[in-house]
Amino acid sequence: MINVSIIGATGYAGAELVRLLSSHPGVKIRHLVSHSQAGKEFADIYPNFAGSHLTLDALDTAMLAQDSDCIFTSLPHGTGDNVIAQLFAAGKTVIDLSGDYRYNDVSVYEQWYGVKHAHPELLCKSVYGLPELHRNDIMGAHLIGNPGCYTTCSILALAPAVKSGIIDNKSIIIDAKSGSTGAGRSVSQSMHFCEVNESVKAYKVAVHRHTSEIEQELSLLAGADIALSFTPHLLPINRGILATSYANLAQDIDSDALYGLYTDFYKDSPFVHICKPGTLPEIKHVVGSNYIHIGFVPDKRLGRLVLVSCIDNLIKGAAGQAIENMNLSFGLEEKTGLDFPAWYL
Amino acid sequence: MINVSIIGATGYAGAELVRLLSSHPGVKIRHLVSHSQAGKEFADIYPNFAGSHLTLDALDTAMLAQDSDCIFTSLPHGTGDNVIAQLFAAGKTVIDLSGDYRYNDVSVYEQWYGVKHAHPELLCKSVYGLPELHRNDIMGAHLIGNPGCYTTCSILALAPAVKSGIIDNKSIIIDAKSGSTGAGRSVSQSMHFCEVNESVKAYKVAVHRHTSEIEQELSLLAGADIALSFTPHLLPINRGILATSYANLAQDIDSDALYGLYTDFYKDSPFVHICKPGTLPEIKHVVGSNYIHIGFVPDKRLGRLVLVSCIDNLIKGAAGQAIENMNLSFGLEEKTGLDFPAWYL
Amino acid sequence: MINVSIIGATGYAGAELVRLLSSHPGVKIRHLVSHSQAGKEFADIYPNFAGSHLTLDALDTAMLAQDSDCIFTSLPHGTGDNVIAQLFAAGKTVIDLSGDYRYNDVSVYEQWYGVKHAHPELLCKSVYGLPELHRNDIMGAHLIGNPGCYTTCSILALAPAVKSGIIDNKSIIIDAKSGSTGAGRSVSQSMHFCEVNESVKAYKVAVHRHTSEIEQELSLLAGADIALSFTPHLLPINRGILATSYANLAQDIDSDALYGLYTDFYKDSPFVHICKPGTLPEIKHVVGSNYIHIGFVPDKRLGRLVLVSCIDNLIKGAAGQAIENMNLSFGLEEKTGLDFPAWYL
Amino acid sequence: MINVSIIGATGYAGAELVRLLSSHPGVKIRHLVSHSQAGKEFADIYPNFAGSHLTLDALDTAMLAQDSDCIFTSLPHGTGDNVIAQLFAAGKTVIDLSGDYRYNDVSVYEQWYGVKHAHPELLCKSVYGLPELHRNDIMGAHLIGNPGCYTTCSILALAPAVKSGIIDNKSIIIDAKSGSTGAGRSVSQSMHFCEVNESVKAYKVAVHRHTSEIEQELSLLAGADIALSFTPHLLPINRGILATSYANLAQDIDSDALYGLYTDFYKDSPFVHICKPGTLPEIKHVVGSNYIHIGFVPDKRLGRLVLVSCIDNLIKGAAGQAIENMNLSFGLEEKTGLDFPAWYL
């Protein structure tokens, strides 16, 4: 049994970690930490846990280090730095869901997040927790920067195309649409039900932080710097991301060849499903699961590739992928505790 | 391992059975039967099962009887009669999700459903599959009429009050609101997205069939005939029922006494959660789970009791309860394969 | 031309007043007052008014009195008391959308709202602005308490039955469901999109303030005190209320007689539509309009009447009815500026 | 008064025409024609018209020609050809909402729609009914091909950029998201509430017919052939389109210059609102109105322009624009009957 604790358990990603970990056969939940709600029962905040008898603790790093093998930190970027450093120094495995440990180059982080990094010396110790690209590095890793939700959905759609060189890397455009849990649980006028319902908007056009994360990983695959357009949109649904990605084809390639390229690239990745030519994913095909579904349409008329990819932003885009990383880090089978289909309804 | 098959696997309740059974540790799915889609892959209809390699079979009763210990029938009422009779005669356990085997008195069924029952002789062999009221009869039963969704949510809210005699049984009114999966997967103008979205309607006022099922069970508890008002409403959400029930109090009773009465009544029922005085359930507290949450407000000013109860109509109101019945029938622990919290988001 | 101003123009009811009044052929909008947003363009807050050049003013009672014939006050209860008193003293017509001027008996207001009324002496000067019941009093009135949204939908459904004595007034139960604009524009955790979406909840069971307003008006009609159950529910839609009302029939009455009773009662009320026997209203039939649709089902089996009524909470339940009151007060035709059908989609 | 009739009045676009025309001060509705529902009251199908006493007629071209000055045809493409030809021959003004009369080149129509055009000789007589680009031709026109919904939203966003030559016309990508009324009222499994709700999907990628319409109009503006990517997506909302368009900048241009370019281009177009730099449109800003809102972000880092545009697909994308065309054709002020703000809620 892996003893796990969660810091930031009352946010949406934190609560999803609690939900998924409570059904995971290989873990024991030790502490749920909440700054603002310490002392309360978890079920007072999330009544879907009625009868669970989970309680919220204040942050006590020493206690966490003593009782836990693995700590998930689900805090706003910049706020968990010191506790992460302490837990890592204590030899614990830390899986961080913020943007703090996702970057190889601290200057990229500091430029896009607009803050100084408190522990830049740790970045070289951290692993980017996208199993499909870094599975071997994640096995045994003790500091894992869990990828962003938009990022996961975008990188996995484009990775085989970028790696194989079939597209013009200067022409990449990602148009992504996300459910509202992606904005987190904090209250604001713009997240009021009546402001979101029956509407859609684009936001942070050309400046969303996840752009830099996508560029980092695709550049690594390409072996050359990639800069791309990324536009996020807010959807009036709870969960799910659909990303539509565009790139000019650098060579002629048909659907069967694309299907072969993609299925081969992900042949060892249990959570990637490549849609057969002629079919495309929908958000409801993946919500509730740790899967990503990827479909493609080569537009011969224009010499352009269109990719459509879908994930559950709270699972493959956050909590589920964090557990997948834990499984790999601790030597469990990658699908442990995550091997269930999407809800569909 | 229990070998299970599902007839009517492509309806919403059938697909939910497939989803839940595919994560159940004690069963093996043998056949998924679909009249209209035989030969297709299940994932062609429900892409959330991509990679599952489940295929749909035509109905072959002999094959089902040979390969299965337990068969779930999820067909419109009246259409599964003969296959159920044959499978039952072959010694199989049949759990029927239609209204056909829920009634003790065939005349009540025939009056409310407006059809002749094909096998009235089997009604005395069937058990009403509401574990909270008939747990002992379900254990070992071979023909189980799985309750309706509205029915489950309504009966469980009222049962302790009716059994204890604290309410005037002539005054019962149930105002129930259901998500749209309750209407099934069949296409119709009235279920078009744009007709349902951003609206609510009442339907089948005073004539909904579930009324008779609720009256049967509450009358049994009361030891006297109960007739009551039941009004269903259609909600623009996928899953969940919230029922608000009203009855005049026959005696003065406060919240603490009510809480004691309800928790005691359900002390052996693992899927019933009684909300503490001052709190009430919401649909999102139960959707995705097999739980029912029940809250209550005694209105001293009027001498009236208000009950609020919530379930997931596809789980506790259909597929989950069917599996709970299977567990009991086959001697498994009641919560097996169903012990997970609601999704909340 | 009637010169109108709106205090509290940035709330949802206030903004709806601006929208409807901007298409009203008989008014000129003079001032939009907002405490928190004074100085801004109205279109900065409601971009649907882009190009309108409406700006928000700070509160200046003297200026309002000088420039306006009619002032709509759309503020939280208790906060507009003094400005209303001053404008009324200045001879202006004030139509107040809060609960402050809806009551005949100040003690009822103070009991249900839990505050002292600042100007109880004005209550006898104010008229309850429900045209269907008080049309003659509203004509020429200078202080109008505009009814609550739940109240309007409930009273109008029950008024003919109560007035005619066909129901047992002790048995009235109103189960009401409202869209989320009814909760106003203020931010709170409970109004976050993800908390409301795909869920429904009951709230303020047995203690909602609108109960007292409904009781006041129905008691007046009955000539005797009526106490009743009222349960509000929050729906994951923007607009609309559906109220399902129940009462025991005091006499045998069939659908045709009920249809005659209701159409006759409302024969001079242009915004009331009585659904033909066998049909029932849905929220989408009225949203976007000032209409109320009322349907009924007499349940002979139980001797009980079930009524279903629907309004747009922001129009007939707030801004539209306020304009209807203005029309009557100023001698315009009642439908002026309000004579458009619901949106349906 | 213009005597108007509508063929295909029971579809969503047809019903929206009825709704908008019933508030238009310059028209009298003469006939509502429905093939499938002739003889019924319009309010039986759209109860938001309760009390309107509009009835549905069978198609009688001679009667329509005799009684009407202007006929709106809202039928599936290819089905209204002959009646349109007859009404046009009779000297009537016909405004067709299908794709049949939108094309200058019949071969483009036949290629994208996959059918023979029944009256190719009429194409040179028809005008493309996009007032912002063809206002002068529409004035006095007798056969108007009303643009598609996606088309309107896309063309108007790109027209100033294409016309001015600031973008590379080979690089245009339009990623469009539409509410579900865009799919029409026909029933299908894919439009069942539970299939659409809480999901988003892309469809007809690289092959949607509106692509050819957008290319026709932008090519005219550019004076050269333009081929572009267009991807439609289905949203779980009733109304509204948001299109996000991308193109590489052919020259350096900042936000102020773009704002000047766009506002100047549309200075005579009363329904176009250009968002100030730093702000972007949302679907809720336009739904319920005939406006289009267009925002832009020049991404200097990539040398790429991102445009966001929003319309109500049933109004500016169908019925409202058709009325705008009628106004122009008959010499009325362009905004007549359409001069109202969006609903916002």
Tab-separated table of N, CA and C in Angstrom, chain A residues 112 170-175 177 194-203 205-206 211 215 227-229 231 233 235-239 242 244 246 280-285 287 297 299 301-302 304 306 308 310 344-345, chain D residues 112 170-175 177 194-203 205-206 211 215 227-229 231 233 235-239 242 244 246 280-285 287 297 299 301-302 304 306 308 310 344-345:
chain	number	residue	atom	x	y	z
A	112	TRP	N	6.287	33.397	-18.709
A	112	TRP	CA	4.864	33.152	-18.959
A	112	TRP	C	4.019	33.280	-17.694
A	170	LYS	N	5.852	25.405	-38.404
A	170	LYS	CA	5.541	26.833	-38.262
A	170	LYS	C	4.047	27.109	-38.382
A	171	SER	N	3.285	26.125	-38.803
A	171	SER	CA	1.880	26.376	-39.142
A	171	SER	C	0.896	25.842	-38.116
A	172	ILE	N	1.396	25.460	-36.946
A	172	ILE	CA	0.507	24.800	-35.974
A	172	ILE	C	-0.418	25.791	-35.282
A	173	ILE	N	-1.693	25.451	-35.317
A	173	ILE	CA	-2.725	26.230	-34.616
A	173	ILE	C	-3.583	25.268	-33.818
A	174	ILE	N	-3.763	25.568	-32.527
A	174	ILE	CA	-4.592	24.717	-31.660
A	174	ILE	C	-5.761	25.547	-31.146
A	175	ASP	N	-6.965	25.111	-31.491
A	175	ASP	CA	-8.176	25.782	-31.029
A	175	ASP	C	-8.830	24.854	-30.021
A	177	LYS	N	-11.271	23.898	-26.547
A	177	LYS	CA	-12.518	24.245	-25.861
A	177	LYS	C	-12.578	23.418	-24.584
A	194	CYS	N	-25.194	31.926	-14.577
A	194	CYS	CA	-25.933	32.600	-15.663
A	194	CYS	C	-25.016	33.292	-16.663
A	195	GLU	N	-23.767	33.520	-16.283
A	195	GLU	CA	-22.819	34.149	-17.207
A	195	GLU	C	-22.193	33.112	-18.142
A	196	VAL	N	-22.095	31.881	-17.679
A	196	VAL	CA	-21.448	30.818	-18.472
A	196	VAL	C	-22.471	30.062	-19.315
A	197	ASN	N	-23.637	29.827	-18.727
A	197	ASN	CA	-24.673	29.003	-19.356
A	197	ASN	C	-25.118	29.600	-20.692
A	198	GLU	N	-25.346	28.741	-21.674
A	198	GLU	CA	-25.820	29.155	-22.999
A	198	GLU	C	-24.882	30.164	-23.665
A	199	SER	N	-23.591	30.090	-23.355
A	199	SER	CA	-22.634	30.962	-24.017
A	199	SER	C	-21.308	30.234	-24.221
A	200	VAL	N	-20.453	30.805	-25.005
A	200	VAL	CA	-19.077	30.341	-25.187
A	200	VAL	C	-18.237	31.585	-25.410
A	201	LYS	N	-17.011	31.571	-24.898
A	201	LYS	CA	-16.112	32.687	-25.163
A	201	LYS	C	-14.680	32.185	-25.348
A	202	ALA	N	-13.896	32.930	-26.080
A	202	ALA	CA	-12.453	32.731	-26.129
A	202	ALA	C	-11.839	33.615	-25.050
A	203	TYR	N	-10.692	33.209	-24.535
A	203	TYR	CA	-10.051	34.039	-23.505
A	203	TYR	C	-8.536	33.840	-23.584
A	205	VAL	N	-6.370	34.915	-25.432
A	205	VAL	CA	-5.927	34.596	-26.789
A	205	VAL	C	-4.469	35.026	-26.965
A	206	ALA	N	-3.637	34.117	-27.401
A	206	ALA	CA	-2.213	34.339	-27.694
A	206	ALA	C	-1.339	34.476	-26.457
A	211	THR	N	0.408	27.514	-23.542
A	211	THR	CA	1.118	27.607	-24.820
A	211	THR	C	2.590	27.233	-24.658
A	215	GLU	N	4.680	24.190	-26.376
A	215	GLU	CA	5.859	24.488	-27.209
A	215	GLU	C	7.105	23.764	-26.694
A	227	ALA	N	7.030	27.439	-32.253
A	227	ALA	CA	6.113	28.423	-31.678
A	227	ALA	C	4.778	28.239	-32.370
A	228	LEU	N	3.699	28.313	-31.607
A	228	LEU	CA	2.391	27.970	-32.180
A	228	LEU	C	1.290	28.824	-31.565
A	229	SER	N	0.155	28.828	-32.265
A	229	SER	CA	-1.026	29.531	-31.761
A	229	SER	C	-1.859	28.590	-30.910
A	231	THR	N	-5.513	28.844	-28.656
A	231	THR	CA	-6.654	29.657	-28.224
A	231	THR	C	-7.587	28.830	-27.359
A	233	HIS	N	-11.049	28.270	-25.114
A	233	HIS	CA	-12.449	28.724	-25.059
A	233	HIS	C	-13.124	28.078	-23.855
A	235	LEU	N	-16.446	26.512	-22.214
A	235	LEU	CA	-17.708	25.865	-22.601
A	235	LEU	C	-18.676	25.781	-21.423
A	236	PRO	N	-19.978	25.823	-21.710
A	236	PRO	CA	-20.973	25.686	-20.641
A	236	PRO	C	-21.255	24.223	-20.308
A	237	ILE	N	-20.215	23.491	-19.981
A	237	ILE	CA	-20.320	22.111	-19.512
A	237	ILE	C	-19.348	21.975	-18.354
A	238	ASN	N	-19.485	20.931	-17.560
A	238	ASN	CA	-18.612	20.774	-16.405
A	238	ASN	C	-17.230	20.268	-16.776
A	239	ARG	N	-17.184	19.183	-17.527
A	239	ARG	CA	-15.926	18.485	-17.770
A	239	ARG	C	-15.656	18.337	-19.255
A	242	LEU	N	-12.063	19.547	-25.798
A	242	LEU	CA	-11.908	19.148	-27.195
A	242	LEU	C	-10.951	20.151	-27.827
A	244	THR	N	-9.054	21.185	-31.371
A	244	THR	CA	-8.978	21.024	-32.820
A	244	THR	C	-7.665	21.649	-33.264
A	246	TYR	N	-4.576	22.276	-36.168
A	246	TYR	CA	-4.380	22.441	-37.602
A	246	TYR	C	-2.886	22.575	-37.902
A	280	LEU	N	-14.524	10.516	-35.494
A	280	LEU	CA	-13.899	11.561	-34.689
A	280	LEU	C	-14.366	11.457	-33.252
A	281	PRO	N	-13.548	11.896	-32.323
A	281	PRO	CA	-13.953	11.828	-30.915
A	281	PRO	C	-14.929	12.939	-30.555
A	282	GLU	N	-15.689	12.720	-29.504
A	282	GLU	CA	-16.548	13.728	-28.900
A	282	GLU	C	-16.202	13.770	-27.412
A	283	ILE	N	-16.496	14.889	-26.786
A	283	ILE	CA	-16.151	15.020	-25.374
A	283	ILE	C	-16.782	13.912	-24.544
A	284	LYS	N	-18.033	13.558	-24.853
A	284	LYS	CA	-18.712	12.553	-24.035
A	284	LYS	C	-18.098	11.155	-24.176
A	285	HIS	N	-17.256	10.940	-25.162
A	285	HIS	CA	-16.601	9.640	-25.309
A	285	HIS	C	-15.511	9.418	-24.260
A	287	VAL	N	-15.251	11.669	-21.117
A	287	VAL	CA	-15.489	12.251	-19.794
A	287	VAL	C	-15.761	11.148	-18.763
A	297	VAL	N	-8.236	14.239	-39.792
A	297	VAL	CA	-8.746	14.370	-41.154
A	297	VAL	C	-7.658	15.038	-41.993
A	299	ASP	N	-6.813	16.946	-45.069
A	299	ASP	CA	-7.583	17.693	-46.079
A	299	ASP	C	-6.714	17.839	-47.326
A	301	ARG	N	-7.437	18.748	-50.289
A	301	ARG	CA	-7.696	19.948	-51.064
A	301	ARG	C	-6.755	21.078	-50.658
A	302	LEU	N	-6.474	21.181	-49.389
A	302	LEU	CA	-5.675	22.287	-48.869
A	302	LEU	C	-4.273	21.862	-48.445
A	304	ARG	N	-3.630	20.169	-45.708
A	304	ARG	CA	-3.611	20.524	-44.296
A	304	ARG	C	-4.139	19.351	-43.475
A	306	VAL	N	-6.041	18.165	-40.033
A	306	VAL	CA	-6.897	18.588	-38.914
A	306	VAL	C	-6.961	17.446	-37.912
A	308	VAL	N	-8.460	16.185	-34.076
A	308	VAL	CA	-9.424	16.449	-33.009
A	308	VAL	C	-9.098	15.509	-31.859
A	310	CYS	N	-9.763	14.652	-27.501
A	310	CYS	CA	-10.645	14.888	-26.348
A	310	CYS	C	-10.109	14.191	-25.112
A	344	TYR	N	-20.166	8.392	-20.688
A	344	TYR	CA	-21.026	8.646	-21.854
A	344	TYR	C	-22.215	9.530	-21.500
A	345	LEU	N	-22.930	9.248	-20.413
A	345	LEU	CA	-24.125	10.019	-20.027
A	345	LEU	C	-23.890	10.714	-18.693
D	112	TRP	N	-20.635	20.885	-54.167
D	112	TRP	CA	-20.676	20.819	-52.698
D	112	TRP	C	-21.991	20.240	-52.175
D	170	LYS	N	-3.743	32.341	-48.182
D	170	LYS	CA	-3.570	30.878	-48.200
D	170	LYS	C	-3.621	30.282	-46.802
D	171	SER	N	-3.575	31.137	-45.783
D	171	SER	CA	-3.398	30.624	-44.417
D	171	SER	C	-4.670	30.680	-43.579
D	172	ILE	N	-5.808	30.909	-44.220
D	172	ILE	CA	-7.031	31.140	-43.432
D	172	ILE	C	-7.603	29.828	-42.878
D	173	ILE	N	-7.845	29.845	-41.587
D	173	ILE	CA	-8.477	28.714	-40.892
D	173	ILE	C	-9.610	29.271	-40.038
D	174	ILE	N	-10.805	28.680	-40.188
D	174	ILE	CA	-11.970	29.108	-39.399
D	174	ILE	C	-12.431	27.941	-38.556
D	175	ASP	N	-12.385	28.130	-37.252
D	175	ASP	CA	-12.848	27.107	-36.317
D	175	ASP	C	-14.141	27.632	-35.697
D	177	LYS	N	-18.081	27.247	-33.873
D	177	LYS	CA	-18.852	26.486	-32.882
D	177	LYS	C	-20.270	26.992	-32.924
D	194	CYS	N	-29.722	13.891	-24.560
D	194	CYS	CA	-28.637	13.289	-23.775
D	194	CYS	C	-27.369	13.051	-24.588
D	195	GLU	N	-27.483	13.059	-25.908
D	195	GLU	CA	-26.309	12.874	-26.758
D	195	GLU	C	-25.557	14.196	-26.966
D	196	VAL	N	-26.290	15.293	-26.905
D	196	VAL	CA	-25.694	16.615	-27.151
D	196	VAL	C	-25.220	17.263	-25.842
D	197	ASN	N	-26.033	17.102	-24.803
D	197	ASN	CA	-25.783	17.757	-23.524
D	197	ASN	C	-24.430	17.341	-22.935
D	198	GLU	N	-23.712	18.291	-22.359
D	198	GLU	CA	-22.424	18.042	-21.718
D	198	GLU	C	-21.397	17.448	-22.686
D	199	SER	N	-21.494	17.782	-23.952
D	199	SER	CA	-20.508	17.308	-24.922
D	199	SER	C	-20.294	18.360	-26.002
D	200	VAL	N	-19.271	18.186	-26.772
D	200	VAL	CA	-19.004	18.997	-27.962
D	200	VAL	C	-18.364	18.056	-28.974
D	201	LYS	N	-18.674	18.259	-30.241
D	201	LYS	CA	-18.019	17.459	-31.272
D	201	LYS	C	-17.751	18.320	-32.500
D	202	ALA	N	-16.737	17.950	-33.253
D	202	ALA	CA	-16.518	18.489	-34.595
D	202	ALA	C	-17.247	17.578	-35.577
D	203	TYR	N	-17.672	18.135	-36.695
D	203	TYR	CA	-18.361	17.294	-37.686
D	203	TYR	C	-18.106	17.860	-39.080
D	205	VAL	N	-15.736	17.744	-41.024
D	205	VAL	CA	-14.453	18.438	-41.104
D	205	VAL	C	-13.957	18.415	-42.551
D	206	ALA	N	-13.622	19.562	-43.061
D	206	ALA	CA	-13.067	19.754	-44.415
D	206	ALA	C	-14.093	19.585	-45.530
D	211	THR	N	-18.313	26.031	-46.395
D	211	THR	CA	-16.958	26.372	-46.833
D	211	THR	C	-16.980	27.052	-48.199
D	215	GLU	N	-15.748	30.797	-49.259
D	215	GLU	CA	-14.703	30.963	-50.272
D	215	GLU	C	-15.188	31.846	-51.422
D	227	ALA	N	-8.958	29.467	-50.958
D	227	ALA	CA	-9.416	28.188	-50.409
D	227	ALA	C	-9.006	28.181	-48.936
D	228	LEU	N	-9.882	27.693	-48.078
D	228	LEU	CA	-9.610	27.818	-46.645
D	228	LEU	C	-10.155	26.619	-45.888
D	229	SER	N	-9.664	26.473	-44.656
D	229	SER	CA	-10.162	25.424	-43.765
D	229	SER	C	-11.326	25.946	-42.948
D	231	THR	N	-14.003	24.386	-39.959
D	231	THR	CA	-14.385	23.250	-39.114
D	231	THR	C	-15.556	23.630	-38.226
D	233	HIS	N	-18.378	22.873	-35.250
D	233	HIS	CA	-18.533	22.086	-34.011
D	233	HIS	C	-19.946	22.298	-33.473
D	235	LEU	N	-22.390	22.668	-30.304
D	235	LEU	CA	-22.361	23.057	-28.890
D	235	LEU	C	-23.658	22.670	-28.185
D	236	PRO	N	-23.574	22.372	-26.892
D	236	PRO	CA	-24.780	22.046	-26.123
D	236	PRO	C	-25.500	23.309	-25.635
D	237	ILE	N	-25.828	24.177	-26.544
D	237	ILE	CA	-26.628	25.368	-26.266
D	237	ILE	C	-27.629	25.492	-27.411
D	238	ASN	N	-28.661	26.290	-27.217
D	238	ASN	CA	-29.678	26.421	-28.262
D	238	ASN	C	-29.223	27.310	-29.412
D	239	ARG	N	-28.775	28.498	-29.080
D	239	ARG	CA	-28.507	29.511	-30.092
D	239	ARG	C	-27.085	30.024	-30.017
D	242	LEU	N	-19.952	31.035	-32.380
D	242	LEU	CA	-18.693	31.734	-32.179
D	242	LEU	C	-17.702	31.139	-33.161
D	244	THR	N	-13.762	31.320	-34.477
D	244	THR	CA	-12.410	31.790	-34.226
D	244	THR	C	-11.634	31.599	-35.521
D	246	TYR	N	-8.229	32.336	-38.019
D	246	TYR	CA	-6.787	32.519	-37.952
D	246	TYR	C	-6.235	32.812	-39.343
D	280	LEU	N	-13.229	40.978	-26.254
D	280	LEU	CA	-13.644	39.973	-27.230
D	280	LEU	C	-15.126	39.670	-27.047
D	281	PRO	N	-15.778	39.274	-28.118
D	281	PRO	CA	-17.204	38.956	-28.004
D	281	PRO	C	-17.435	37.593	-27.352
D	282	GLU	N	-18.624	37.412	-26.791
D	282	GLU	CA	-19.087	36.116	-26.293
D	282	GLU	C	-20.446	35.861	-26.933
D	283	ILE	N	-20.812	34.617	-27.008
D	283	ILE	CA	-22.082	34.282	-27.644
D	283	ILE	C	-23.244	35.021	-26.983
D	284	LYS	N	-23.228	35.119	-25.663
D	284	LYS	CA	-24.351	35.750	-24.960
D	284	LYS	C	-24.462	37.250	-25.252
D	285	HIS	N	-23.444	37.840	-25.810
D	285	HIS	CA	-23.521	39.266	-26.147
D	285	HIS	C	-24.407	39.531	-27.365
D	287	VAL	N	-26.838	36.827	-28.697
D	287	VAL	CA	-28.012	35.952	-28.859
D	287	VAL	C	-29.305	36.722	-28.586
D	297	VAL	N	-7.240	39.828	-32.160
D	297	VAL	CA	-5.980	39.851	-31.418
D	297	VAL	C	-4.858	39.648	-32.420
D	299	ASP	N	-1.313	38.649	-32.999
D	299	ASP	CA	-0.291	37.963	-32.211
D	299	ASP	C	1.067	38.281	-32.820
D	301	ARG	N	4.051	37.844	-31.714
D	301	ARG	CA	5.043	36.790	-31.552
D	301	ARG	C	5.076	35.869	-32.761
D	302	LEU	N	3.895	35.579	-33.302
D	302	LEU	CA	3.785	34.617	-34.401
D	302	LEU	C	3.483	35.272	-35.740
D	304	ARG	N	0.546	36.503	-36.569
D	304	ARG	CA	-0.722	35.875	-36.944
D	304	ARG	C	-1.872	36.698	-36.359
D	306	VAL	N	-5.739	36.685	-35.000
D	306	VAL	CA	-6.829	35.846	-34.495
D	306	VAL	C	-8.078	36.711	-34.397
D	308	VAL	N	-12.295	36.777	-33.491
D	308	VAL	CA	-13.406	36.077	-32.835
D	308	VAL	C	-14.684	36.817	-33.197
D	310	CYS	N	-19.162	36.587	-33.266
D	310	CYS	CA	-20.343	35.923	-32.707
D	310	CYS	C	-21.620	36.472	-33.325
D	344	TYR	N	-28.794	38.664	-23.433
D	344	TYR	CA	-27.747	38.448	-22.428
D	344	TYR	C	-28.048	37.244	-21.527
D	345	LEU	N	-29.277	37.148	-21.016
D	345	LEU	CA	-29.633	36.052	-20.100
D	345	LEU	C	-30.705	35.171	-20.733
